[in-house]
Amino acid sequence: MNNELKTVKGLGDKTLLLLNKLNIYEFKDLVSYYPYKYNFLAPQRLIPDATILVNAKIITAPSVFYIKKNLNRLTFKAIVDNKEIKVSIFNRAFLKVHLHIGKIISLLGKYDASKNLFTCNDIKLTPITKTTIEPVYHLVSGLTNKSIAKIISNALIFRYNLDDDIPLVYKEKYNFLSKEKATLILHNPTNLAELKQARLRTIYEELFAFAFKINYLKIKNATYDGLKRNSCLTKLKKFIKDLPFSLTPDQEQAVNEIYEDLISEKRMNRLLLGDVGSGKTIVAALAMYINYLSGYQSVMMAPTEILAKQHFEELTKTYAPYGINVAYLTGSMKKSERSKVLKDLKEQKIDIIVGTHSLLNEEVEFANLGLVITDEQHRFGVNQRSNLQNKGAKCDVLYLSATPIPRTYALTLYGDMDISTIKTKPAGRKDITTKVFTMQEISTVLKAILEELKQGHQIYVVAPLIEDEEENGIDVKTLAKNYEKAFGTITNIAIIHGKLKQSEKDKIMQDYLENKIGILISTTVIEVGINVSNATMMVIYSANRFGLATLHQLRGRVGRNDMDSYCYLISDVFTPRLKVMEESNDGFYISEKDFEIRGEGDLFGTMQSGDMKFKMADLRKDMKIFMQAKKDSLEYLSLGNLAPTYQNIIKEIDFLQ
Ligand code: ADP
Ligand code: MG
């Protein structure tokens, strides 16, 4: 692979290795390694206290002071705006040989008038005389913005034909720049207008291909014959009536939508989107009941064994009066048990089977699978989604997701599916009292923990790291020691983190579930779906280091019944995100806020998976372009005579299904 790049001028083995670190292996990786932002540089007057660019004439030879091993400071005097000033820059000792008296250069940084000192972030050896747009790349040490841009320019000279995924019709319709021209401009822009054009066509190209995929999946799904099922409203209503609680209106609506899908001949491909604790499991249980009434088997998959087990236990209880056979299959089962389950499944002695996602990869055979349900599905990309449907020829699919993303974005990301949303939580659910404390105020939190323990309740404690080299005492292991000292005589304390074996984690979670552990100290491994209703307090250390989605998911581990529950966020800085957490318990509200705050917005960690990883497009900003690309790609599909890229996309999807 590297061979292709070796022919590019100026690209030796050493640089190639550096590029590999940036995931650049092939020519197309290189030319599409776009800058993540651009600096707009133009010479300015010497204004104090703002980041500015000024041109300067050097009047003294520079001297370098070595302060520490990795810290040096270069200083010299210069004339700027007819004024003699001091100039200083850190860690650029290597510039010394280039800075001769009389030379004119550009300084980028801040001017402190009281010290008459200009502290630079950067020095440009060639002075900038007119507005210049400087591409900024994500780098690794050994590469500079300049060297990357140079390599890419050379690469573009070496081979000028680039694959363009925008079909000719739309290139002409929108009068887009050619791919080659746009690529050159992105790496070497000379004015804003052309940069905008280049970005637009590149974003459109990416989103067109993505939208095409989603559109094709959607059309294809619609052409599938589903299974025919008997209407069963009377039985379904009775089942719902006999539940220990009544469904919320949103749950009811979701069940209706699923019922319609299942009864109709169309194949269901539906996403059930609902905040943590909104009660998605019972909706799934009802879907499987409808399926069961027509004599089909169902499978329900969860991301971890412990979650799968919890679903299994809950479903067993729910179905107890109805003679429905529920089974559980795991990797850690005894061989004999396992083969019994597999045999029963094949002979349809089992109606519903619960397990992890490995259920579908293994040699699991069904007599007549009718419905596949997958919990916490936000981890999957488009391709994996289609892969799921392989097992039953016509089976319906329901995905459950607790990632509360705004509906418009859900429609984009999951545009190939129908969506049901549960917005409100079951009645009687109290908000989780959420409060931010500093480390100085920690004794208040510890007292509150003691109170909860006295009432027999359980506590979750979360820290970002297992072990912290900086020894500030807020990693899982150190916290465990301190908590042991404080609470060890009253309750059992355990730790859980990603480095433990799955079997160890499962054992600890099981003990916690059975209330054998009072305080569970962990990293974010407990994030997903687990339901321990006796846990009433969540304490999160260094809370400012987590994204909103993670904080909200973590908090969702408590408040799972009508007891008062609490979430304490420990942080010495009070960030906007923490404020949102104090303000609201509503996942949809929080996700909207996350959008506004931007930050790392890890809700959209979802977008980073597989085929939703865009090089330039950002759905948060480029929604309009996406909507257009979606319309166009749908039209394109109907035109027929597709370009090879799109024929290949179709082949790939057809193959997977
Ligand atoms: P999630 O949507 O996070 O998966 P669950 O399905 O685990 O939530 O539901 C959380 C809890 O709420 C469970 O204990 C469940 O039995 C309960 N629950 C679900 N629906 C209702 C309802 N309509 N009224 C009362 N409790 C409910
Ligand atoms: Mg759940």
PDB file of C-alpha atoms and ligand atoms in Angstrom, residues 245-248 251 275-282 314 426 429 531 560, ligand 1:
ATOM      1  CA  PHE A 245     -48.678  -0.998  35.827  1.00  0.00           C
ATOM      2  CA  SER A 246     -50.481   0.812  33.063  1.00  0.00           C
ATOM      3  CA  LEU A 247     -48.562   1.849  29.968  1.00  0.00           C
ATOM      4  CA  THR A 248     -47.664   5.478  29.456  1.00  0.00           C
ATOM      5  CA  GLN A 251     -45.511   3.359  25.288  1.00  0.00           C
ATOM      6  CA  ASP A 275     -34.567   7.915  27.336  1.00  0.00           C
ATOM      7  CA  VAL A 276     -33.008   5.751  30.038  1.00  0.00           C
ATOM      8  CA  GLY A 277     -35.715   4.377  32.308  1.00  0.00           C
ATOM      9  CA  SER A 278     -38.518   5.251  29.910  1.00  0.00           C
ATOM     10  CA  GLY A 279     -39.634   1.623  29.782  1.00  0.00           C
ATOM     11  CA  LYS A 280     -38.550   0.243  26.444  1.00  0.00           C
ATOM     12  CA  THR A 281     -38.241  -3.336  27.649  1.00  0.00           C
ATOM     13  CA  ILE A 282     -41.958  -3.837  28.204  1.00  0.00           C
ATOM     14  CA  GLU A 314     -37.697  -9.739  33.621  1.00  0.00           C
ATOM     15  CA  PRO A 426     -43.628   6.313  33.763  1.00  0.00           C
ATOM     16  CA  ARG A 429     -40.880   8.620  38.677  1.00  0.00           C
ATOM     17  CA  ASN A 531     -31.276  -1.929  36.349  1.00  0.00           C
ATOM     18  CA  ARG A 560     -35.339   3.522  38.686  1.00  0.00           C
TER      19      ARG A 560
HETATM   20  P1  ADP B   1     -35.204   1.435  29.605  1.00  0.00           P
HETATM   21  O1  ADP B   1     -36.062   2.166  28.653  1.00  0.00           O
HETATM   22  O2  ADP B   1     -34.098   2.274  30.151  1.00  0.00           O
HETATM   23  O3  ADP B   1     -34.716   0.119  29.059  1.00  0.00           O
HETATM   24  P2  ADP B   1     -36.685  -0.263  31.352  1.00  0.00           P
HETATM   25  O4  ADP B   1     -37.449  -0.919  30.296  1.00  0.00           O
HETATM   26  O5  ADP B   1     -35.561  -1.018  31.976  1.00  0.00           O
HETATM   27  O6  ADP B   1     -36.122   1.123  30.850  1.00  0.00           O
HETATM   28  O7  ADP B   1     -37.712   0.238  32.453  1.00  0.00           O
HETATM   29  C1  ADP B   1     -37.289   0.784  33.669  1.00  0.00           C
HETATM   30  C2  ADP B   1     -38.223   0.353  34.788  1.00  0.00           C
HETATM   31  O8  ADP B   1     -39.505   0.951  34.635  1.00  0.00           O
HETATM   32  C3  ADP B   1     -38.458  -1.139  34.835  1.00  0.00           C
HETATM   33  O9  ADP B   1     -38.357  -1.549  36.165  1.00  0.00           O
HETATM   34  C4  ADP B   1     -39.873  -1.303  34.296  1.00  0.00           C
HETATM   35  O10 ADP B   1     -40.528  -2.418  34.868  1.00  0.00           O
HETATM   36  C5  ADP B   1     -40.534  -0.021  34.745  1.00  0.00           C
HETATM   37  N1  ADP B   1     -41.656   0.421  33.909  1.00  0.00           N
HETATM   38  C6  ADP B   1     -41.730   0.351  32.566  1.00  0.00           C
HETATM   39  N2  ADP B   1     -42.894   0.886  32.109  1.00  0.00           N
HETATM   40  C7  ADP B   1     -43.573   1.310  33.199  1.00  0.00           C
HETATM   41  C8  ADP B   1     -44.840   1.964  33.382  1.00  0.00           C
HETATM   42  N3  ADP B   1     -45.646   2.271  32.363  1.00  0.00           N
HETATM   43  N4  ADP B   1     -45.204   2.256  34.653  1.00  0.00           N
HETATM   44  C9  ADP B   1     -44.386   1.943  35.678  1.00  0.00           C
HETATM   45  N5  ADP B   1     -43.195   1.332  35.580  1.00  0.00           N
HETATM   46  C10 ADP B   1     -42.771   1.013  34.355  1.00  0.00           C
END
